[in-house]
Backbone as CSV, one residue per row, in Angstrom:
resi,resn,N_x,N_y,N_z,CA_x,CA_y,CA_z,C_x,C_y,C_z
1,UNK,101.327,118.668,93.845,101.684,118.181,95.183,101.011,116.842,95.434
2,UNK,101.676,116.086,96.518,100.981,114.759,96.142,101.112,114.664,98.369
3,UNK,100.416,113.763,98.643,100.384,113.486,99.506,100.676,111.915,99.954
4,UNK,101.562,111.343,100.492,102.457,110.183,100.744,101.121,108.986,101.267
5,UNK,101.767,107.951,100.519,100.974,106.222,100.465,101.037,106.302,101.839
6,UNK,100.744,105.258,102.424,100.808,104.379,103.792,101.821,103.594,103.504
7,UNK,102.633,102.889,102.299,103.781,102.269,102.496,104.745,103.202,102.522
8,UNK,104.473,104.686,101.491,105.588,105.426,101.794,105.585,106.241,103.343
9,UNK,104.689,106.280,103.400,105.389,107.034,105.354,105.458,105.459,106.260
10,UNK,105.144,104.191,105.776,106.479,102.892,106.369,107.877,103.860,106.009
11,UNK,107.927,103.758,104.894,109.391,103.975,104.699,109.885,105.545,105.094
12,UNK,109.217,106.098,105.510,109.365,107.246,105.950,110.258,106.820,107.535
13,UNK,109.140,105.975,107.997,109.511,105.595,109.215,110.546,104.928,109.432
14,UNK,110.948,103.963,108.479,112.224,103.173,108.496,113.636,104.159,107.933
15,UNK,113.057,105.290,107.636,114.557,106.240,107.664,114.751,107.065,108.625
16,UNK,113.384,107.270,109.482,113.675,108.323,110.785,114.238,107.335,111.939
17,UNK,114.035,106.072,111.564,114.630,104.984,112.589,115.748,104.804,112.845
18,UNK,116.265,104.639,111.623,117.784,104.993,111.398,118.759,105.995,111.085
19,UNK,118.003,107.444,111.142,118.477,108.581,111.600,118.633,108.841,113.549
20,UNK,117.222,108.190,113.791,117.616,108.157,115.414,118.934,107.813,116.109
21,UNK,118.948,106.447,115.553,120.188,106.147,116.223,121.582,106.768,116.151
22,UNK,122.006,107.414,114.645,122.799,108.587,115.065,122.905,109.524,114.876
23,UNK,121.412,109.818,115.478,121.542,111.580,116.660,120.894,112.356,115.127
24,UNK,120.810,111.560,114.108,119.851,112.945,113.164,118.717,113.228,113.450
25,UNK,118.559,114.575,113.028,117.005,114.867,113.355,116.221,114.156,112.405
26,UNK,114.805,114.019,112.606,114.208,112.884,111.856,113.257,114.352,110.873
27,UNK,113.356,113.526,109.235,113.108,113.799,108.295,111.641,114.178,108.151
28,UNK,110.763,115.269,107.361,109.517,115.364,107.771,109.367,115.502,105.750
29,UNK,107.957,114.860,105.655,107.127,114.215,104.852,107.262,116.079,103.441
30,UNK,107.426,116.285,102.776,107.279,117.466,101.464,106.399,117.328,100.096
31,UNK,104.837,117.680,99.822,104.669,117.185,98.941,105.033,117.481,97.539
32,UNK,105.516,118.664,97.305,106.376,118.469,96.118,107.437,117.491,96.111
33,UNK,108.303,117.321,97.098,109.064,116.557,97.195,108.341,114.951,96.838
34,UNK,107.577,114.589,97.352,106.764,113.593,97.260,106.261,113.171,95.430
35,UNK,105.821,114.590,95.273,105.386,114.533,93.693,106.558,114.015,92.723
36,UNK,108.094,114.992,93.195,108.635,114.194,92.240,109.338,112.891,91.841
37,UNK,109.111,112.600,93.014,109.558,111.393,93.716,108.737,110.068,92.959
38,UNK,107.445,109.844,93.010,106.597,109.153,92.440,106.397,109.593,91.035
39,UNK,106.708,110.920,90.874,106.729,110.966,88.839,107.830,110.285,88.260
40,UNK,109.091,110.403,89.220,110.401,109.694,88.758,110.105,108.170,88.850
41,UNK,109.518,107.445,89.989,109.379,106.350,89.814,107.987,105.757,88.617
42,UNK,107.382,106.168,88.522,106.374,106.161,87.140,107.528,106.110,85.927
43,UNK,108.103,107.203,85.891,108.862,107.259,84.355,109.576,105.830,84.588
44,UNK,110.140,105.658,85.565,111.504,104.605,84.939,110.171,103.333,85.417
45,UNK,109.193,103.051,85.606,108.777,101.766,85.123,108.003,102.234,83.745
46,UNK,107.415,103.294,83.301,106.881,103.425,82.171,108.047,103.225,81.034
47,UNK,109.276,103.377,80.911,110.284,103.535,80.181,111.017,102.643,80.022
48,UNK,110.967,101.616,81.281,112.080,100.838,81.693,113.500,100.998,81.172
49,UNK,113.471,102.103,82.436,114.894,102.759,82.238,115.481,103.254,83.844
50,UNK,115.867,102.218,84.392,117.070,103.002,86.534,117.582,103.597,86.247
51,UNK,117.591,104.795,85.988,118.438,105.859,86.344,118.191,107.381,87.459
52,UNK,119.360,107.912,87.699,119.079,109.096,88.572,118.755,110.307,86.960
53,UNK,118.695,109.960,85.730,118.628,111.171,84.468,117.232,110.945,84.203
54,UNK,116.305,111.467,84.074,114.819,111.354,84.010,114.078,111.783,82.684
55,UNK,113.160,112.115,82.903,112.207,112.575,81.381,112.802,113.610,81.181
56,UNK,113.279,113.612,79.611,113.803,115.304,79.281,115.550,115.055,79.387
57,UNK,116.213,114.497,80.239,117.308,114.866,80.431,117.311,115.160,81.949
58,UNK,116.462,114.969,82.572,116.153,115.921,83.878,117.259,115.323,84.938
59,UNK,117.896,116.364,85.835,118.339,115.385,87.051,117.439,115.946,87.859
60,UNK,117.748,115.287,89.331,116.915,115.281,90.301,116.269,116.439,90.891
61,UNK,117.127,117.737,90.800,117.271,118.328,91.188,116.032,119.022,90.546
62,UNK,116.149,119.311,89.163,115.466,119.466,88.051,114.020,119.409,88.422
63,UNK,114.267,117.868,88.793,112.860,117.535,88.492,112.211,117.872,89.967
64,UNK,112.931,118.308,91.467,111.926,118.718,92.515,111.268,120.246,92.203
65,UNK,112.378,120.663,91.483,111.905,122.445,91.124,110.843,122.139,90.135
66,UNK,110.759,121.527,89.087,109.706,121.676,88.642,108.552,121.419,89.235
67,UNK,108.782,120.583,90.200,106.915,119.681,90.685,107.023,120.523,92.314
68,UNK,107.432,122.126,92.382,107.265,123.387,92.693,107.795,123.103,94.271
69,UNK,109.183,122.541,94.456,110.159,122.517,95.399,110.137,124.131,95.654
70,UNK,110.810,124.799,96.937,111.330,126.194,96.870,112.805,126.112,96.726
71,UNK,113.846,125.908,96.024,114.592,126.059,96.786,115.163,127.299,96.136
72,UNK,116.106,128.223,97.354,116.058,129.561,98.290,116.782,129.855,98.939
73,UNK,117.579,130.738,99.414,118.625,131.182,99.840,120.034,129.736,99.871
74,UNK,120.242,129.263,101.328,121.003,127.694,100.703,120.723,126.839,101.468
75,UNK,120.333,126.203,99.901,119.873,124.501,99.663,120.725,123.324,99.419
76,UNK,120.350,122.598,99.154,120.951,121.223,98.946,119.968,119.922,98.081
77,UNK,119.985,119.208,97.734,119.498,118.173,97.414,120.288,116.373,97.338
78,UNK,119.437,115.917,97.284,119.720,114.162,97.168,118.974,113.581,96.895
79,UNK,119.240,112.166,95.724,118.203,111.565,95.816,118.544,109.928,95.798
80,UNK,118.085,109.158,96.104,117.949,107.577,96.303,117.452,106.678,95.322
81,UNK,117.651,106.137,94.677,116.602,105.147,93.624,116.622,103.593,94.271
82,UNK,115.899,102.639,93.643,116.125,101.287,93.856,114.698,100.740,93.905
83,UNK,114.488,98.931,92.869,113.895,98.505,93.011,114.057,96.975,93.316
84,UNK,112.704,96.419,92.942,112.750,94.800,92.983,112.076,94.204,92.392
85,UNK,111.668,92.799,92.241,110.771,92.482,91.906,110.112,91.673,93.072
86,UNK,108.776,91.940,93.038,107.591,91.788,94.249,107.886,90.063,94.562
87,UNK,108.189,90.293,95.891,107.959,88.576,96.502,107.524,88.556,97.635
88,UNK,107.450,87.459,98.485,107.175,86.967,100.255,105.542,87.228,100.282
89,UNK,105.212,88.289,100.927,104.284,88.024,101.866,103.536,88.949,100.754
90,UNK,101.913,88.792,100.516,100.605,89.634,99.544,101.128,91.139,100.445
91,UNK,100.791,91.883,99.470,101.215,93.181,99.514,102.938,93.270,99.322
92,UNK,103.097,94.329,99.140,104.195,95.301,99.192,104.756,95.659,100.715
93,UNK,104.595,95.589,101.493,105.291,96.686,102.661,106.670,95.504,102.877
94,UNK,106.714,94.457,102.972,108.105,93.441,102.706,108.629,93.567,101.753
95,UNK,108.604,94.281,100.897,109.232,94.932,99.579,109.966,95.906,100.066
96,UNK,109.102,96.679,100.533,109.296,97.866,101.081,110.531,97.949,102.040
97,UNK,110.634,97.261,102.752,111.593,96.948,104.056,113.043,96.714,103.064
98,UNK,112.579,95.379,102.351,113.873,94.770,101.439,114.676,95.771,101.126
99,UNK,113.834,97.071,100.336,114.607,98.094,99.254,115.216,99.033,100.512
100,UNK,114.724,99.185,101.698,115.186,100.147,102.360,116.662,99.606,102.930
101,UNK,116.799,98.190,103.107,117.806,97.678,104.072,118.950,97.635,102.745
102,UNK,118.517,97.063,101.524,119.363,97.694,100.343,119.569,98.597,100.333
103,UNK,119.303,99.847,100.390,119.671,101.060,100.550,120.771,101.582,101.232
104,UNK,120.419,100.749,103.012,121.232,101.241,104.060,122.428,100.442,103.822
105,UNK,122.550,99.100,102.772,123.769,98.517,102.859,124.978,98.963,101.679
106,UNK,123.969,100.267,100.686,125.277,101.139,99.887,125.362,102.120,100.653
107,UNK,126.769,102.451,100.904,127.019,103.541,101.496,126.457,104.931,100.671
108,UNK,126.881,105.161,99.402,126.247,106.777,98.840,124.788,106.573,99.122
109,UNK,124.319,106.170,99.110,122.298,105.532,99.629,122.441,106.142,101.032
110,UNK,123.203,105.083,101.932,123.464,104.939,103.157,123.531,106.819,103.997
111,UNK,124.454,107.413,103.292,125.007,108.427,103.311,123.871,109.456,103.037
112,UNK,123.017,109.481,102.164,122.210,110.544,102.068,121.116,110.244,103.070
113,UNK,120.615,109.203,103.292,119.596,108.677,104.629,119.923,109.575,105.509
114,UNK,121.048,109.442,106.328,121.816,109.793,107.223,122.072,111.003,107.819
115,UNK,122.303,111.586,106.346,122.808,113.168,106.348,122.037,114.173,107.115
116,UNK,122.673,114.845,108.315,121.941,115.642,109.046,121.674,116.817,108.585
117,UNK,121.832,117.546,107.440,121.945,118.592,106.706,120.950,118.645,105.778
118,UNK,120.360,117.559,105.995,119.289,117.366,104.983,117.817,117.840,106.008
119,UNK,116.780,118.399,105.830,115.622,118.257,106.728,113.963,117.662,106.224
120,UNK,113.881,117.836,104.765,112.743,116.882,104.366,113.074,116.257,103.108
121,UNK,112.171,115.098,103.088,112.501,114.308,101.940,110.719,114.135,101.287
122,UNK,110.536,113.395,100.109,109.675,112.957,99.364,109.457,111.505,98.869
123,UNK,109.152,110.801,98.642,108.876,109.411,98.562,108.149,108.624,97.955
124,UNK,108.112,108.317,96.546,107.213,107.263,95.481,107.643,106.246,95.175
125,UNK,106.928,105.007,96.288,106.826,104.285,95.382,105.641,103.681,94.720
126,UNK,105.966,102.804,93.941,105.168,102.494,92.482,105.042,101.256,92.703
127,UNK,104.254,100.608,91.765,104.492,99.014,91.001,103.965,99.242,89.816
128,UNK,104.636,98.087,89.053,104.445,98.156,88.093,105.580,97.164,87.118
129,UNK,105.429,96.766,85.916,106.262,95.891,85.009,107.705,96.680,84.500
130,UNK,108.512,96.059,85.368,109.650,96.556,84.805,111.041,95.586,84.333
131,UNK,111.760,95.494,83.614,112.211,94.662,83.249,111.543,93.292,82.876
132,UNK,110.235,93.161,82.757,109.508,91.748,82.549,109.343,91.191,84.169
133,UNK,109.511,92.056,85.250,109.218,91.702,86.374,108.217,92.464,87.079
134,UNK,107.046,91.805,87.811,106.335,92.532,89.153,106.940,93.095,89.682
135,UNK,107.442,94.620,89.783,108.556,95.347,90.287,107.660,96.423,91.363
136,UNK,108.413,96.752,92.446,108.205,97.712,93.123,109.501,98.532,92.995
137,UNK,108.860,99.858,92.263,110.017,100.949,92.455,110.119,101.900,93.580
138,UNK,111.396,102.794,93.860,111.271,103.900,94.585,112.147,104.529,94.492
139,UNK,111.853,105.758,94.830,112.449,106.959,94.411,112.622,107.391,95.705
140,UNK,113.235,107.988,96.448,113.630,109.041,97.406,114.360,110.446,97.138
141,UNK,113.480,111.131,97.290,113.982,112.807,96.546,113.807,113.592,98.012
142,UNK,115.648,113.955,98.711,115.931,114.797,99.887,116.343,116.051,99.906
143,UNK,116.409,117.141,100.728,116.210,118.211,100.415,116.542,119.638,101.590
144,UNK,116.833,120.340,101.432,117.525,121.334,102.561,117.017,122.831,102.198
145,UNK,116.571,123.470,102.189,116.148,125.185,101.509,116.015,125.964,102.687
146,UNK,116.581,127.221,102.111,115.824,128.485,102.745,114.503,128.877,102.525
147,UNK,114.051,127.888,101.943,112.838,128.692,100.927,111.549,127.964,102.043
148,UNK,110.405,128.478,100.985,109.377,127.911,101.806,109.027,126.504,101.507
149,UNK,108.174,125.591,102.848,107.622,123.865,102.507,106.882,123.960,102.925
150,UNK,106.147,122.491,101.776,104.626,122.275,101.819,104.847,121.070,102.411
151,UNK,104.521,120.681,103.845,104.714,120.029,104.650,103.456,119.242,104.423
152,UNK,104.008,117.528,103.868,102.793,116.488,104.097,102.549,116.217,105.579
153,UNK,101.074,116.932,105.860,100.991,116.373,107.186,99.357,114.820,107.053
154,UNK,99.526,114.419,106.455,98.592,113.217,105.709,97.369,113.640,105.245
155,UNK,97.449,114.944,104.703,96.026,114.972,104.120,95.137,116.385,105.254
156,UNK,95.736,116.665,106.053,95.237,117.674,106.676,95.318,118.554,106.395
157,UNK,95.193,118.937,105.305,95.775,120.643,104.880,97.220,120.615,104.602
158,UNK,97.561,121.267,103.525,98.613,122.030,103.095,99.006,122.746,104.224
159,UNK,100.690,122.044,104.927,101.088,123.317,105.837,101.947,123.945,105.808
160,UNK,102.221,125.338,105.409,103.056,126.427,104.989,103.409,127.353,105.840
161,UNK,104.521,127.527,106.520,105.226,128.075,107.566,103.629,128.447,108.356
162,UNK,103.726,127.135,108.918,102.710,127.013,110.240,101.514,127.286,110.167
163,UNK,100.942,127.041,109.230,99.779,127.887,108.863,98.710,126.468,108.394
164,UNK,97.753,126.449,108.723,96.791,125.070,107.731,95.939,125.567,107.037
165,UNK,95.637,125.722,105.285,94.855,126.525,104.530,93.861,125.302,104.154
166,UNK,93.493,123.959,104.197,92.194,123.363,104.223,92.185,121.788,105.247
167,UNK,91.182,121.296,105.169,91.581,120.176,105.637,90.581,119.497,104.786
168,UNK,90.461,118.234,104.923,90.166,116.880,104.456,88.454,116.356,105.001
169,UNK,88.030,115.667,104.307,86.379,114.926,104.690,86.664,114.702,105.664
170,UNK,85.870,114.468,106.739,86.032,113.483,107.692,84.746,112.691,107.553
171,UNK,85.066,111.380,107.980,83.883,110.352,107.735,83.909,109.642,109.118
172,UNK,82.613,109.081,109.173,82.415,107.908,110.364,81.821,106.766,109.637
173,UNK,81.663,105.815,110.352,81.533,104.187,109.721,80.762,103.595,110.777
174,UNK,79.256,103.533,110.487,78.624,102.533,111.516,79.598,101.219,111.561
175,UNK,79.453,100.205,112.730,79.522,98.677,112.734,78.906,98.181,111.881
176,UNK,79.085,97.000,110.900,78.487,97.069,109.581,78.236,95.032,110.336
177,UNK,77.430,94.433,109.944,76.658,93.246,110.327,76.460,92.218,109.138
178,UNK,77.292,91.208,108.842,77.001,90.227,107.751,76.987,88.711,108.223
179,UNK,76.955,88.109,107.542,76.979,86.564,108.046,76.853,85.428,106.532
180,UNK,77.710,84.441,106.489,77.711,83.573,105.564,76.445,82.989,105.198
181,UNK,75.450,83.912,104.654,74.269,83.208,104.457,73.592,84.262,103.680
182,UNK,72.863,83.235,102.585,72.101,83.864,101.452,71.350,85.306,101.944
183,UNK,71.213,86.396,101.372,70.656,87.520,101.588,71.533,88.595,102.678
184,UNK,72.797,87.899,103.457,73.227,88.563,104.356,75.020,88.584,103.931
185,UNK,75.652,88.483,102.959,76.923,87.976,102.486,77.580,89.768,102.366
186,UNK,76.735,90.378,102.270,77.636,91.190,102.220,75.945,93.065,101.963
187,UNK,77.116,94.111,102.749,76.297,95.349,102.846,77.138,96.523,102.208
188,UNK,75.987,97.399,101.330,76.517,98.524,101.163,77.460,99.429,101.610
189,UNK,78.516,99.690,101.824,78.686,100.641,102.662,78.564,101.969,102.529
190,UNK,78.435,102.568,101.302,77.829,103.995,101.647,76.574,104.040,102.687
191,UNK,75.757,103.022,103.163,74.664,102.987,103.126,74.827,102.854,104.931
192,UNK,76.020,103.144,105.619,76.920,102.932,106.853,77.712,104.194,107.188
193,UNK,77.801,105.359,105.991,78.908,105.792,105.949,78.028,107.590,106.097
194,UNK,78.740,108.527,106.790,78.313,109.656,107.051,79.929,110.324,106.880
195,UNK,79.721,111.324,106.440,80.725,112.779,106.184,80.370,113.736,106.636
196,UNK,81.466,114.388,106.800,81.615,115.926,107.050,82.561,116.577,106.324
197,UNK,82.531,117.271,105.462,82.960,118.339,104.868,82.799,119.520,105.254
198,UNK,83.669,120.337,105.857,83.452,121.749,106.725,83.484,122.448,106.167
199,UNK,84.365,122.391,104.898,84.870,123.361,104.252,83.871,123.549,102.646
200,UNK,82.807,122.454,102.542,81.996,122.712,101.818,82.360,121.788,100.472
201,UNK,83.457,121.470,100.508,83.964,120.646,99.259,83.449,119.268,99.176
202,UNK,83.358,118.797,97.895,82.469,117.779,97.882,83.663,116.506,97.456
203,UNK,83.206,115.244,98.306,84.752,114.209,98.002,84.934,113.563,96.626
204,UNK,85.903,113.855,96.568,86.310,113.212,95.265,86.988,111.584,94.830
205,UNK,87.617,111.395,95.742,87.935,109.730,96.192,87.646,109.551,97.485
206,UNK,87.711,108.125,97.833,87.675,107.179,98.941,88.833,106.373,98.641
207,UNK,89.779,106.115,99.833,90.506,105.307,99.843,90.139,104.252,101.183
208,UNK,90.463,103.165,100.592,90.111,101.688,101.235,91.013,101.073,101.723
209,UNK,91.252,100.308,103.176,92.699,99.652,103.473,92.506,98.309,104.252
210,UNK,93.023,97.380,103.906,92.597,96.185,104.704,94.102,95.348,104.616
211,UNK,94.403,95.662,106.393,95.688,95.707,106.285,95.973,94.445,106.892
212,UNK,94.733,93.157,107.553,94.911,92.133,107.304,95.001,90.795,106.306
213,UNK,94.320,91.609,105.335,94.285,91.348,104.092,92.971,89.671,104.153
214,UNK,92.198,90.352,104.598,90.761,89.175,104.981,89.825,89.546,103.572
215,UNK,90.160,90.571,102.621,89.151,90.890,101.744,88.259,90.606,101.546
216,UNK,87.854,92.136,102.610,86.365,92.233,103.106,85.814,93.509,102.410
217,UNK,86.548,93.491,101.283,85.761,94.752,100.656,85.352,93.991,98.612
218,UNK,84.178,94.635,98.385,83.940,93.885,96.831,83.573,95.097,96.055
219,UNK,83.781,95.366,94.946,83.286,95.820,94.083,82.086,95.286,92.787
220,UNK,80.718,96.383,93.770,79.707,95.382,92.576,79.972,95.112,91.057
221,UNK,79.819,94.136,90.096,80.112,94.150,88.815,81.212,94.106,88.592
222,UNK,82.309,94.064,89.564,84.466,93.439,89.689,84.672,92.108,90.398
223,UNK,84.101,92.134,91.628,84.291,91.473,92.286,85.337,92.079,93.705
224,UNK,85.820,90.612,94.216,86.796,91.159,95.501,87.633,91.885,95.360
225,UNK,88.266,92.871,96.368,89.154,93.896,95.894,90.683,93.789,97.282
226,UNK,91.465,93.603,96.459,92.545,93.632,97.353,93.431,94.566,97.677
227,UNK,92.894,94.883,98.805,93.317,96.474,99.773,94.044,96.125,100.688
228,UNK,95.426,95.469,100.732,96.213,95.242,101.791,96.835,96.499,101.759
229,UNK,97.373,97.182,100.477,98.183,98.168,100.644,97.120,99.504,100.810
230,UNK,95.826,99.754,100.379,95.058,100.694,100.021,95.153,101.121,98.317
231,UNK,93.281,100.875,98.446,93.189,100.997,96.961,92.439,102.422,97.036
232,UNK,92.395,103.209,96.064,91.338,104.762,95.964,90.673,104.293,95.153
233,UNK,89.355,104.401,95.444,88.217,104.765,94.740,87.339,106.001,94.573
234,UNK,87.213,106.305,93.366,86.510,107.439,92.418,84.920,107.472,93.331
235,UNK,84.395,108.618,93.867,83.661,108.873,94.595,82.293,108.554,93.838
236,UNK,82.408,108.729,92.236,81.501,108.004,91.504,80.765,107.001,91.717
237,UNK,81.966,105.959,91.822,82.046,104.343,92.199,81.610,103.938,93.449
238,UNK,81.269,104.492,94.252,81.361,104.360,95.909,80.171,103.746,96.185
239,UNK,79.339,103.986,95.709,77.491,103.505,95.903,77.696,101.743,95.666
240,UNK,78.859,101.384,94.809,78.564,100.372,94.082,79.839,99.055,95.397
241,UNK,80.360,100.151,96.586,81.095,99.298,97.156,80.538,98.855,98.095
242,UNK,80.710,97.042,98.283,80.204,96.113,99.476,81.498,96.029,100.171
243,UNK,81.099,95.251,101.152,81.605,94.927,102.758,81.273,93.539,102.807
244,UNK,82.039,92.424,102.315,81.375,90.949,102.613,82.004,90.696,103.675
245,UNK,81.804,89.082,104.085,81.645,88.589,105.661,82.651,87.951,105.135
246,UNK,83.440,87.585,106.174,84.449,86.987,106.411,84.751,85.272,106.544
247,UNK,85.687,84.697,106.521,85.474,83.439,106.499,85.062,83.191,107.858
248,UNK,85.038,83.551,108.672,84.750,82.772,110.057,83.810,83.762,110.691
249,UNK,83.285,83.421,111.675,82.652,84.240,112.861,83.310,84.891,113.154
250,UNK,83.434,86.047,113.982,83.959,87.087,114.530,84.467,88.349,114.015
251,UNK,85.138,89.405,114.894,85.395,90.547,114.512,86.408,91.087,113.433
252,UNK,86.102,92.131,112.593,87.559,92.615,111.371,87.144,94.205,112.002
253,UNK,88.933,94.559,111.556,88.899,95.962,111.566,89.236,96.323,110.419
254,UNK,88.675,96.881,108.984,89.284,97.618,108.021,89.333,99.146,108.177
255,UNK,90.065,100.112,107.063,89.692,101.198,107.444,89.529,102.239,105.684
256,UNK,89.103,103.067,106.473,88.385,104.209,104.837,88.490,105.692,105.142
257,UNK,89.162,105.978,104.538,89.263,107.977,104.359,88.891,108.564,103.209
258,UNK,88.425,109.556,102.741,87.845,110.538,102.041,88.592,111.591,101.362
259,UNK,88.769,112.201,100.616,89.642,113.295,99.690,88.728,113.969,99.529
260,UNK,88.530,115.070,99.415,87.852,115.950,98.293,89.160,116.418,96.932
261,UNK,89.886,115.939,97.018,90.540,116.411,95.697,91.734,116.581,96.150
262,UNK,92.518,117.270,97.304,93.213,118.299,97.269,93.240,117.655,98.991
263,UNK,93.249,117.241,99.214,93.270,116.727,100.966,92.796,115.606,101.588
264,UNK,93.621,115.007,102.161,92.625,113.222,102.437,92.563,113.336,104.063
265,UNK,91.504,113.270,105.061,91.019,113.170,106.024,91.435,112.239,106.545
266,UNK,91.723,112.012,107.965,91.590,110.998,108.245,91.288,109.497,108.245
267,UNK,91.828,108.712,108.892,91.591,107.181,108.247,90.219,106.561,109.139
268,UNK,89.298,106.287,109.126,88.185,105.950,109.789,88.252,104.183,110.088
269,UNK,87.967,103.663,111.048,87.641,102.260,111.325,86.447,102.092,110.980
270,UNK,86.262,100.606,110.575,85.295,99.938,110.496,85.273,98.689,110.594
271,UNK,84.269,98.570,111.562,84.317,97.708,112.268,83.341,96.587,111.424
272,UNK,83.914,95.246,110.883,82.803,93.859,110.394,82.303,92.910,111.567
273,UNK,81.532,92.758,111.493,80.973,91.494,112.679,80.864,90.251,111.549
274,UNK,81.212,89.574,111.308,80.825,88.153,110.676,79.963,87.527,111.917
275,UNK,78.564,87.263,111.502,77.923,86.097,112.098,77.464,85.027,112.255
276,UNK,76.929,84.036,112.656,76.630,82.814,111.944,74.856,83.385,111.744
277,UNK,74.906,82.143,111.147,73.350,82.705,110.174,72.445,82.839,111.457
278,UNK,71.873,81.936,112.102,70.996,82.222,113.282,71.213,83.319,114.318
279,UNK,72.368,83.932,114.141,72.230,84.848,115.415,72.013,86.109,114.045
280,UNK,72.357,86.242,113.157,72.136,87.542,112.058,70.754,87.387,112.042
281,UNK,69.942,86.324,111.695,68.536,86.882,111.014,67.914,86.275,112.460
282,UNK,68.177,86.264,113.880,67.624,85.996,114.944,66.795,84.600,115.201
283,UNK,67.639,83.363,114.930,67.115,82.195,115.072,66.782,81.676,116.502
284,UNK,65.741,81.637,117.036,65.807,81.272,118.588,67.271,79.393,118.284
């Protein structure tokens, strides 16, 4: 089971948008559905091969039952493909938009969006080299059952006919204090950062998002790290992540959530102050 990007519930959103307007009920997040969705888009950039026929011979259908779809008394399925190669604006989510409005302008695409008979869908996309291009792929894998769903609700627990069996870290983020000047360029942030784990599980990633794209996050011994879309980091690694200052004076908002493995918590703010050097180390 996989639990959906921040560009894929964009595009989540840009299909319940255009289900609104005529009169469908809006589509809710499946992480099997999700799983096979992003395994399909992996294969065809690992393969470089667009097709709806997958690893094995697989069709779509195939491939939601395996990555443990229910489907159960009567079902249905659909699925969507389409990529590009990455342009306009740093990051992906203008990619993102591009492939969706492609979508809505083939009708069989158009048509499964649409379809009120459908009630959850799944959603991977990827990047990666495909055709000799910076490509963003995606997959859309839709879906109708009697059976039972594992409803992505972002990381809050697995929810199964109404029920929530765990939830996710939760973290807080002091205000973190830097300034363009020797000794003050940049702070730990574990060293800012407090958890809660209720459930006793210990985190296994951190995911990072800096959705102005001011990259204000570094990796000691990498360097700067570019988290417009959100990058995960290995809970290993975490001791070794800074918070530098920004080009100018004033305020950033980035943000950071927690996994233990199996569930991602909430998205936490954090707040940067960039200062100038005399007011950080208190210059009368």
């Amino acid at each position: 089971m996989s639990v959906a990007s921040n560009v894929e519930r964009m595009m989540l959103e840009l299909v319940n948008d255009e289900r609104a307007k005529v009169g469908a009920p809006p589509l809710k997040l499946e992480l099997n559905l999700n799983e096979s969705a992003e395994t399909h888009s992996d294969w065809m950039l690992d393969t470089d091969r667009f097709s709806h026929t997958g690893a094995g011979g697989s069709s779509a259908g195939e491939r939601m039952s395996d990555a443990g779809f229910d489907f159960d008394g009567s079902w249905r399925w659909a699925e969507n493909i389409a990529w590009q190669s990455e342009r306009g604006e740093r990051g992906i989510r203008d990619d993102v938009e591009d492939l969706h409005e492609s979508l809505m302008n083939s009708p069989g695409h158009r048509a499964n969006i649409l379809n009120p008979d459908l009630d959850v869908m799944g959603i991977g996309v990827e990047r990666g080299n495909f055709a000799g291009y910076d490509a963003v792929m995606v997959s859309q894998n839709f879906a109708s059952t009697g059976g039972s769903l594992d409803i992505d609700n972002g990381g809050q627990g697995v929810q199964s006919a109404s029920q929530t069996v765990d939830i996710g870290p939760s973290i807080t983020v002091d205000d973190i204090f830097v300034a363009r000047a020797r000794g003050a360029w940049r702070e730990k942030l574990a060293k800012h950062t407090e958890t809660d784990e209720s459930d006793g599980d210990t985190i296994a990633f951190y995911e990072i998002r800096d959705d102005e794209g001011h990259h204000n996050f570094r990796m000691r011994g990498e360097g700067v790290i570019d988290a417009t879309d959100g990058v995960i980091i290995a809970a290993d690694d975490f001791e070794r992540l800074r918070v530098r200052a920004d080009d100018h004076v004033g305020e950033t908002t980035v943000e950071m959530r927690a996994s233990d493995g199996e569930n991602w918590g909430d998205w936490a703010d954090i707040t940067v102050v960039t200062q100038s050097p005399d007011d950080y180390f208190g210059f009368a």
